[in-house]
mmCIF file of C-alpha atoms in Angstrom:
data_model
loop_
_atom_site.group_PDB
_atom_site.id
_atom_site.type_symbol
_atom_site.label_atom_id
_atom_site.label_comp_id
_atom_site.label_asym_id
_atom_site.label_seq_id
_atom_site.Cartn_x
_atom_site.Cartn_y
_atom_site.Cartn_z
ATOM 1 C CA UNK R 1 59.352 -17.791 30.192
ATOM 2 C CA UNK R 2 58.434 -16.458 33.334
ATOM 3 C CA UNK R 3 54.858 -15.810 33.944
ATOM 4 C CA UNK R 4 53.767 -12.397 33.620
ATOM 5 C CA UNK R 5 57.108 -11.579 31.653
ATOM 6 C CA UNK R 6 58.189 -11.630 27.984
ATOM 7 C CA UNK R 7 61.833 -12.921 27.644
ATOM 8 C CA UNK R 8 63.933 -11.834 24.703
ATOM 9 C CA UNK R 9 63.114 -13.256 21.297
ATOM 10 C CA UNK R 10 59.780 -14.374 22.591
ATOM 11 C CA UNK R 11 56.562 -12.798 21.355
ATOM 12 C CA UNK R 12 53.951 -12.215 23.869
ATOM 13 C CA UNK R 13 50.623 -14.090 23.613
ATOM 14 C CA UNK R 14 47.634 -11.924 22.294
ATOM 15 C CA UNK R 15 44.405 -12.633 24.189
ATOM 16 C CA UNK R 16 41.653 -14.036 21.662
ATOM 17 C CA UNK R 17 38.801 -11.530 21.298
ATOM 18 C CA UNK R 18 35.432 -12.468 20.679
ATOM 19 C CA UNK R 19 34.353 -13.455 17.245
ATOM 20 C CA UNK R 20 30.546 -13.708 16.107
ATOM 21 C CA UNK R 21 29.481 -14.579 12.419
ATOM 22 C CA UNK R 22 25.948 -12.916 12.112
ATOM 23 C CA UNK R 23 23.706 -14.877 10.065
ATOM 24 C CA UNK R 24 21.220 -11.756 9.426
ATOM 25 C CA UNK R 25 19.998 -11.115 5.867
ATOM 26 C CA UNK R 26 22.030 -8.042 6.022
ATOM 27 C CA UNK R 27 25.214 -9.782 6.054
ATOM 28 C CA UNK R 28 24.397 -12.075 3.078
ATOM 29 C CA UNK R 29 25.873 -11.287 -0.356
ATOM 30 C CA UNK R 30 23.843 -9.528 -2.800
ATOM 31 C CA UNK R 31 24.132 -11.093 -6.289
ATOM 32 C CA UNK R 32 23.250 -7.750 -8.096
ATOM 33 C CA UNK R 33 26.611 -6.629 -6.947
ATOM 34 C CA UNK R 34 29.008 -9.322 -7.074
ATOM 35 C CA UNK R 35 31.026 -7.204 -10.119
ATOM 36 C CA UNK R 36 30.563 -4.070 -8.247
ATOM 37 C CA UNK R 37 34.366 -3.330 -8.144
ATOM 38 C CA UNK R 38 34.658 -3.910 -11.888
ATOM 39 C CA UNK R 39 31.536 -1.579 -13.149
ATOM 40 C CA UNK R 40 31.716 1.685 -14.421
ATOM 41 C CA UNK R 41 31.084 4.743 -11.802
ATOM 42 C CA UNK R 42 27.454 5.233 -13.380
ATOM 43 C CA UNK R 43 26.961 1.691 -13.213
ATOM 44 C CA UNK R 44 27.614 1.260 -9.781
ATOM 45 C CA UNK R 45 25.233 4.082 -9.091
ATOM 46 C CA UNK R 46 22.600 2.318 -10.802
ATOM 47 C CA UNK R 47 22.755 -0.767 -8.772
ATOM 48 C CA UNK R 48 22.830 1.310 -5.545
ATOM 49 C CA UNK R 49 19.689 3.149 -6.724
ATOM 50 C CA UNK R 50 17.628 -0.004 -7.851
ATOM 51 C CA UNK R 51 18.552 -1.548 -4.425
ATOM 52 C CA UNK R 52 17.173 1.640 -2.755
ATOM 53 C CA UNK R 53 13.961 1.292 -4.357
ATOM 54 C CA UNK R 54 13.089 -1.703 -2.460
ATOM 55 C CA UNK R 55 13.291 0.075 0.798
ATOM 56 C CA UNK R 56 9.806 2.210 0.721
ATOM 57 C CA UNK R 57 8.122 -1.022 -0.223
ATOM 58 C CA UNK R 58 9.603 -3.095 2.789
ATOM 59 C CA UNK R 59 8.747 -0.316 5.116
ATOM 60 C CA UNK R 60 5.348 -0.277 3.967
ATOM 61 C CA UNK R 61 4.827 -3.984 4.582
ATOM 62 C CA UNK R 62 5.394 -2.961 8.348
ATOM 63 C CA UNK R 63 3.014 -0.103 8.705
ATOM 64 C CA UNK R 64 0.652 -2.321 11.240
ATOM 65 C CA UNK R 65 3.820 -2.568 13.528
ATOM 66 C CA UNK R 66 4.627 1.269 13.131
ATOM 67 C CA UNK R 67 0.898 2.221 13.668
ATOM 68 C CA UNK R 68 0.961 -0.228 17.096
ATOM 69 C CA UNK R 69 4.292 1.801 18.054
ATOM 70 C CA UNK R 70 2.745 5.116 17.402
ATOM 71 C CA UNK R 71 -0.369 4.172 20.136
ATOM 72 C CA UNK R 72 2.232 3.012 22.581
ATOM 73 C CA UNK R 73 4.143 6.361 22.180
ATOM 74 C CA UNK R 74 1.264 8.533 22.363
ATOM 75 C CA UNK R 75 -0.002 6.680 25.308
ATOM 76 C CA UNK R 76 3.301 6.991 26.892
ATOM 77 C CA UNK R 77 3.649 10.631 26.258
ATOM 78 C CA UNK R 78 0.001 11.616 27.359
ATOM 79 C CA UNK R 79 0.801 9.897 30.876
ATOM 80 C CA UNK R 80 3.560 11.947 31.543
ATOM 81 C CA UNK R 81 6.636 9.150 30.471
ATOM 82 C CA UNK R 82 9.073 9.202 27.844
ATOM 83 C CA UNK R 83 10.266 7.698 24.389
ATOM 84 C CA UNK R 84 13.621 6.038 24.283
ATOM 85 C CA UNK R 85 15.928 4.882 21.530
ATOM 86 C CA UNK R 86 18.622 2.644 22.105
ATOM 87 C CA UNK R 87 21.007 2.057 19.345
ATOM 88 C CA UNK R 88 24.517 1.265 18.244
ATOM 89 C CA UNK R 89 26.597 2.451 14.938
ATOM 90 C CA UNK R 90 24.481 3.866 12.306
ATOM 91 C CA UNK R 91 21.273 3.110 13.998
ATOM 92 C CA UNK R 92 22.250 4.744 17.013
ATOM 93 C CA UNK R 93 23.070 7.659 15.173
ATOM 94 C CA UNK R 94 19.688 7.685 13.327
ATOM 95 C CA UNK R 95 17.979 7.680 16.649
ATOM 96 C CA UNK R 96 19.901 10.791 17.796
ATOM 97 C CA UNK R 97 18.959 12.563 14.625
ATOM 98 C CA UNK R 98 15.372 11.833 14.935
ATOM 99 C CA UNK R 99 14.850 12.877 18.580
ATOM 100 C CA UNK R 100 17.301 16.176 18.001
ATOM 101 C CA UNK R 101 14.651 17.297 15.307
ATOM 102 C CA UNK R 102 11.821 16.884 17.023
ATOM 103 C CA UNK R 103 12.103 20.030 19.709
ATOM 104 C CA UNK R 104 12.531 22.502 16.761
ATOM 105 C CA UNK R 105 9.807 21.034 14.400
ATOM 106 C CA UNK R 106 7.100 20.617 16.556
ATOM 107 C CA UNK R 107 8.656 22.125 19.879
ATOM 108 C CA UNK R 108 7.849 19.170 21.591
ATOM 109 C CA UNK R 109 9.373 19.290 25.575
ATOM 110 C CA UNK R 110 13.164 18.050 25.273
ATOM 111 C CA UNK R 111 12.697 15.182 27.781
ATOM 112 C CA UNK R 112 9.803 13.365 25.468
ATOM 113 C CA UNK R 113 12.317 11.738 23.225
ATOM 114 C CA UNK R 114 15.947 10.402 24.654
ATOM 115 C CA UNK R 115 18.286 9.095 22.484
ATOM 116 C CA UNK R 116 21.218 6.532 23.694
ATOM 117 C CA UNK R 117 24.330 5.625 21.668
ATOM 118 C CA UNK R 118 26.281 2.973 22.422
ATOM 119 C CA UNK R 119 29.762 4.416 23.190
ATOM 120 C CA UNK R 120 28.541 7.783 24.497
ATOM 121 C CA UNK R 121 28.211 10.884 22.592
ATOM 122 C CA UNK R 122 31.639 10.443 21.165
ATOM 123 C CA UNK R 123 30.375 7.496 18.956
ATOM 124 C CA UNK R 124 28.404 10.053 16.977
ATOM 125 C CA UNK R 125 31.791 11.134 15.045
ATOM 126 C CA UNK R 126 33.865 8.102 15.076
ATOM 127 C CA UNK R 127 33.189 4.333 15.568
ATOM 128 C CA UNK R 128 33.196 2.729 18.934
ATOM 129 C CA UNK R 129 32.764 -0.712 17.691
ATOM 130 C CA UNK R 130 33.137 -2.540 20.625
ATOM 131 C CA UNK R 131 30.378 -0.605 22.442
ATOM 132 C CA UNK R 132 27.818 -2.272 20.686
ATOM 133 C CA UNK R 133 28.638 -5.817 22.254
ATOM 134 C CA UNK R 134 28.343 -4.511 25.862
ATOM 135 C CA UNK R 135 24.933 -6.171 26.826
ATOM 136 C CA UNK R 136 25.714 -5.126 30.244
ATOM 137 C CA UNK R 137 26.307 -1.383 29.547
ATOM 138 C CA UNK R 138 23.195 -1.148 27.646
ATOM 139 C CA UNK R 139 21.414 -2.927 30.359
ATOM 140 C CA UNK R 140 22.702 -0.393 32.999
ATOM 141 C CA UNK R 141 21.956 2.583 31.234
ATOM 142 C CA UNK R 142 18.329 1.659 30.885
ATOM 143 C CA UNK R 143 17.932 0.593 34.252
ATOM 144 C CA UNK R 144 19.437 4.037 35.180
ATOM 145 C CA UNK R 145 17.024 6.128 33.378
ATOM 146 C CA UNK R 146 14.052 4.284 32.036
ATOM 147 C CA UNK R 147 10.866 4.289 34.161
ATOM 148 C CA UNK R 148 7.258 2.321 34.160
ATOM 149 C CA UNK R 149 5.140 3.431 31.651
ATOM 150 C CA UNK R 150 8.101 4.654 29.204
ATOM 151 C CA UNK R 151 8.598 3.266 25.750
ATOM 152 C CA UNK R 152 11.741 2.063 24.651
ATOM 153 C CA UNK R 153 12.694 1.301 20.870
ATOM 154 C CA UNK R 154 15.632 -0.857 20.418
ATOM 155 C CA UNK R 155 17.556 0.067 17.210
ATOM 156 C CA UNK R 156 19.473 -2.585 15.610
ATOM 157 C CA UNK R 157 20.122 -3.359 11.929
ATOM 158 C CA UNK R 158 20.854 -7.267 12.508
ATOM 159 C CA UNK R 159 18.243 -7.239 15.467
ATOM 160 C CA UNK R 160 20.986 -9.015 17.780
ATOM 161 C CA UNK R 161 23.171 -6.014 18.799
ATOM 162 C CA UNK R 162 23.943 -7.039 22.536
ATOM 163 C CA UNK R 163 23.990 -3.471 23.924
ATOM 164 C CA UNK R 164 20.176 -2.919 22.540
ATOM 165 C CA UNK R 165 19.284 -6.449 23.638
ATOM 166 C CA UNK R 166 20.603 -5.637 26.875
ATOM 167 C CA UNK R 167 18.669 -2.268 26.991
ATOM 168 C CA UNK R 168 15.532 -3.823 26.075
ATOM 169 C CA UNK R 169 15.552 -6.490 28.907
ATOM 170 C CA UNK R 170 16.148 -3.965 31.565
ATOM 171 C CA UNK R 171 13.732 -1.779 30.277
ATOM 172 C CA UNK R 172 10.672 -4.472 30.333
ATOM 173 C CA UNK R 173 12.064 -5.359 34.050
ATOM 174 C CA UNK R 174 11.528 -1.607 34.854
ATOM 175 C CA UNK R 175 7.985 -1.821 33.390
ATOM 176 C CA UNK R 176 8.327 -0.125 30.102
ATOM 177 C CA UNK R 177 6.845 -0.862 26.795
ATOM 178 C CA UNK R 178 9.525 -2.182 24.360
ATOM 179 C CA UNK R 179 10.161 -2.215 20.439
ATOM 180 C CA UNK R 180 12.798 -3.580 18.360
ATOM 181 C CA UNK R 181 13.133 -2.246 14.986
ATOM 182 C CA UNK R 182 15.848 -4.067 12.379
ATOM 183 C CA UNK R 183 16.369 -5.127 8.970
ATOM 184 C CA UNK R 184 15.762 -8.693 10.001
ATOM 185 C CA UNK R 185 12.686 -10.427 9.876
ATOM 186 C CA UNK R 186 14.113 -13.468 11.159
ATOM 187 C CA UNK R 187 15.732 -12.168 14.497
ATOM 188 C CA UNK R 188 15.519 -14.591 17.553
ATOM 189 C CA UNK R 189 14.422 -11.545 19.688
ATOM 190 C CA UNK R 190 11.445 -10.443 18.048
ATOM 191 C CA UNK R 191 9.374 -12.283 20.439
ATOM 192 C CA UNK R 192 11.023 -10.948 23.515
ATOM 193 C CA UNK R 193 9.546 -7.350 22.742
ATOM 194 C CA UNK R 194 5.825 -5.731 22.434
ATOM 195 C CA UNK R 195 6.170 -4.901 18.981
ATOM 196 C CA UNK R 196 8.551 -6.292 16.387
ATOM 197 C CA UNK R 197 9.338 -4.051 13.502
ATOM 198 C CA UNK R 198 11.285 -6.293 10.855
ATOM 199 C CA UNK R 199 12.072 -4.309 7.708
ATOM 200 C CA UNK R 200 13.057 -6.686 4.895
ATOM 201 C CA UNK R 201 15.603 -4.645 3.177
ATOM 202 C CA UNK R 202 17.648 -8.093 2.224
ATOM 203 C CA UNK R 203 21.438 -7.744 1.405
ATOM 204 C CA UNK R 204 23.296 -4.779 1.171
ATOM 205 C CA UNK R 205 24.966 -3.513 -2.333
ATOM 206 C CA UNK R 206 28.247 -3.750 -0.151
ATOM 207 C CA UNK R 207 27.818 -6.886 1.852
ATOM 208 C CA UNK R 208 27.142 -5.974 5.621
ATOM 209 C CA UNK R 209 26.954 -2.204 5.252
ATOM 210 C CA UNK R 210 24.051 -1.484 6.936
ATOM 211 C CA UNK R 211 24.416 2.421 6.875
ATOM 212 C CA UNK R 212 22.956 1.780 3.264
ATOM 213 C CA UNK R 213 19.387 -0.060 2.487
ATOM 214 C CA UNK R 214 18.974 -1.028 6.274
ATOM 215 C CA UNK R 215 19.875 2.429 7.455
ATOM 216 C CA UNK R 216 17.560 4.051 5.059
ATOM 217 C CA UNK R 217 14.853 1.905 6.126
ATOM 218 C CA UNK R 218 15.364 3.331 9.818
ATOM 219 C CA UNK R 219 15.453 6.500 8.805
ATOM 220 C CA UNK R 220 12.012 6.302 7.079
ATOM 221 C CA UNK R 221 10.327 4.311 9.884
ATOM 222 C CA UNK R 222 11.713 6.902 12.738
ATOM 223 C CA UNK R 223 10.341 9.712 10.664
ATOM 224 C CA UNK R 224 7.275 8.219 10.073
ATOM 225 C CA UNK R 225 7.024 6.763 13.684
ATOM 226 C CA UNK R 226 8.018 10.123 15.451
ATOM 227 C CA UNK R 227 6.010 12.545 12.779
ATOM 228 C CA UNK R 228 2.793 10.455 13.332
ATOM 229 C CA UNK R 229 3.381 10.620 17.112
ATOM 230 C CA UNK R 230 3.437 14.502 16.589
ATOM 231 C CA UNK R 231 0.583 14.707 14.633
ATOM 232 C CA UNK R 232 -1.664 12.343 16.952
ATOM 233 C CA UNK R 233 -0.631 14.566 20.024
ATOM 234 C CA UNK R 234 -1.982 17.798 17.985
ATOM 235 C CA UNK R 235 1.132 19.439 17.223
ATOM 236 C CA UNK R 236 0.074 19.795 13.417
ATOM 237 C CA UNK R 237 -3.218 21.385 11.929
ATOM 238 C CA UNK R 238 -4.447 19.806 8.754
ATOM 239 C CA UNK R 239 -0.568 19.431 7.277
ATOM 240 C CA UNK R 240 0.933 22.394 9.220
ATOM 241 C CA UNK R 241 3.669 22.586 11.534
ATOM 242 C CA UNK R 242 1.793 25.099 14.083
ATOM 243 C CA UNK R 243 4.224 24.196 16.794
ATOM 244 C CA UNK R 244 7.402 25.021 15.332
ATOM 245 C CA UNK R 245 10.107 27.030 16.923
ATOM 246 C CA UNK R 246 11.047 30.380 14.799
ATOM 247 C CA UNK R 247 14.882 30.740 15.549
ATOM 248 C CA UNK R 248 15.615 32.548 12.306
ATOM 249 C CA UNK R 249 14.247 34.848 9.597
ATOM 250 C CA UNK R 250 13.367 31.868 7.501
ATOM 251 C CA UNK R 251 11.370 29.943 10.036
ATOM 252 C CA UNK R 252 9.793 33.472 11.274
ATOM 253 C CA UNK R 253 8.686 33.935 7.754
ATOM 254 C CA UNK R 254 7.403 30.384 7.850
ATOM 255 C CA UNK R 255 5.122 31.111 10.836
ATOM 256 C CA UNK R 256 3.603 34.126 8.586
ATOM 257 C CA UNK R 257 3.314 31.798 5.752
ATOM 258 C CA UNK R 258 1.253 28.935 7.697
ATOM 259 C CA UNK R 259 -1.115 31.620 9.132
ATOM 260 C CA UNK R 260 -1.781 32.322 5.587
ATOM 261 C CA UNK R 261 -2.384 28.894 4.298
ATOM 262 C CA UNK R 262 -4.583 27.799 7.334
ATOM 263 C CA UNK R 263 -6.738 30.986 7.390
ATOM 264 C CA UNK R 264 -6.677 32.652 4.147
ATOM 265 C CA UNK R 265 -6.328 35.803 5.360
ATOM 266 C CA UNK R 266 -3.840 38.270 4.163
ATOM 267 C CA UNK R 267 -0.383 38.645 4.869
ATOM 268 C CA UNK R 268 -0.754 41.946 6.826
ATOM 269 C CA UNK R 269 -3.506 40.424 8.890
ATOM 270 C CA UNK R 270 -1.646 37.432 9.935
ATOM 271 C CA UNK R 271 1.464 39.643 10.617
ATOM 272 C CA UNK R 272 -1.117 41.958 12.833
ATOM 273 C CA UNK R 273 -2.684 38.838 14.646
ATOM 274 C CA UNK R 274 0.929 37.067 15.629
ATOM 275 C CA UNK R 275 2.025 40.136 16.862
ATOM 276 C CA UNK R 276 -0.981 40.538 19.341
ATOM 277 C CA UNK R 277 -0.723 37.135 20.303
ATOM 278 C CA UNK R 278 3.050 37.696 21.143
ATOM 279 C CA UNK R 279 4.352 35.696 18.494
ATOM 280 C CA UNK R 280 2.311 32.405 19.767
ATOM 281 C CA UNK R 281 1.533 30.378 16.335
ATOM 282 C CA UNK R 282 -1.442 28.755 18.126
ATOM 283 C CA UNK R 283 -3.147 31.506 19.571
ATOM 284 C CA UNK R 284 -2.942 33.649 16.293
ATOM 285 C CA UNK R 285 -4.538 30.734 14.325
ATOM 286 C CA UNK R 286 -7.182 30.139 16.771
ATOM 287 C CA UNK R 287 -8.180 33.679 17.287
ATOM 288 C CA UNK R 288 -8.141 34.041 13.183
ATOM 289 C CA UNK R 289 -9.973 30.658 12.323
ATOM 290 C CA UNK R 290 -12.536 31.337 15.122
ATOM 291 C CA UNK R 291 -12.880 35.327 15.044
ATOM 292 C CA UNK R 292 -12.095 35.857 19.035
ATOM 293 C CA UNK R 293 -10.020 37.945 20.358
ATOM 294 C CA UNK R 294 -6.437 36.879 21.672
ATOM 295 C CA UNK R 295 -7.320 36.682 25.076
ATOM 296 C CA UNK R 296 -10.039 34.432 24.543
ATOM 297 C CA UNK R 297 -8.376 32.423 22.108
ATOM 298 C CA UNK R 298 -5.732 31.541 24.485
ATOM 299 C CA UNK R 299 -7.973 30.913 27.237
ATOM 300 C CA UNK R 300 -9.508 28.510 24.955
ATOM 301 C CA UNK R 301 -6.245 26.551 23.983
ATOM 302 C CA UNK R 302 -5.528 26.539 27.855
ATOM 303 C CA UNK R 303 -8.837 24.528 28.425
ATOM 304 C CA UNK R 304 -8.149 22.683 25.270
ATOM 305 C CA UNK R 305 -4.726 21.072 26.340
ATOM 306 C CA UNK R 306 -3.063 23.350 23.966
ATOM 307 C CA UNK R 307 -4.951 21.449 20.957
ATOM 308 C CA UNK R 308 -5.696 23.944 18.298
ATOM 309 C CA UNK R 309 -9.132 21.769 17.128
ATOM 310 C CA UNK R 310 -10.103 21.090 20.528
ATOM 311 C CA UNK R 311 -9.981 25.155 21.037
ATOM 312 C CA UNK R 312 -11.846 25.979 18.012
ATOM 313 C CA UNK R 313 -14.594 23.205 19.163
ATOM 314 C CA UNK R 314 -14.849 25.199 22.687
ATOM 315 C CA UNK R 315 -15.027 28.986 21.027
ATOM 316 C CA UNK R 316 -17.849 27.247 18.508
ATOM 317 C CA UNK R 317 -19.822 26.211 21.149
#
């Protein structure tokens, strides 16, 4: 056989592709589901549901670590920096989802939360599995967009995804704070980040299918984390989303409902206040609660860095 040429009857050699055997808890077999394919539909659902019940308790066990991450994010955003999510597969898609929902829910600036997905935007719709093995790619992407003072949250069910670990290493070198969120309390990378969130969800019902319990846990943690950040930044008054963007009829109606709930005023009064405030929910709210005219409410919000509680304190004094 001539080098570089396949002769008739010969088979071309196929380059060996890297193989990694992951020892994370998410890759172990779940003894409760070993006969899953022999069960009735109802029993399959029961096994999955019973396994899912473990997730909230596992998240509750890492609330201190989530709180530390919230504090880092609040400090970063107040300092003019950003929060980044780096992930692959299900973990990365959940990061994209969380970041995408913050602007319409809390009217947060779109540059505050940046989601990075191994394989790029196409990986939202189809698996780009080899992309998660690209340590250099994650490192290069982080080096290109992460700055000193930013917060970088790595999302990896196993805690060992090369793309994510590459991004975290490069982010540390850039002077960013780093967090690793995973479903592997035993992850070796735990000691190389500022905050480690290892949610102990255990083996999956379908072995290795981390879109299940591990993914559910990451969704819960991300929801908890980002919502708490928005609360700490004053984008919630009481338990009302006062910074929402009213982009449709339902949300415009919700703005009226929020004003009614927050002030106890009649619907017509709230409609009029919102109209006088040019549709600005916060201004209308401060005006109604304090009794101040709209211009005074708007000025107080400006002096209080757009914080409702601070504006009300100013007007009360």
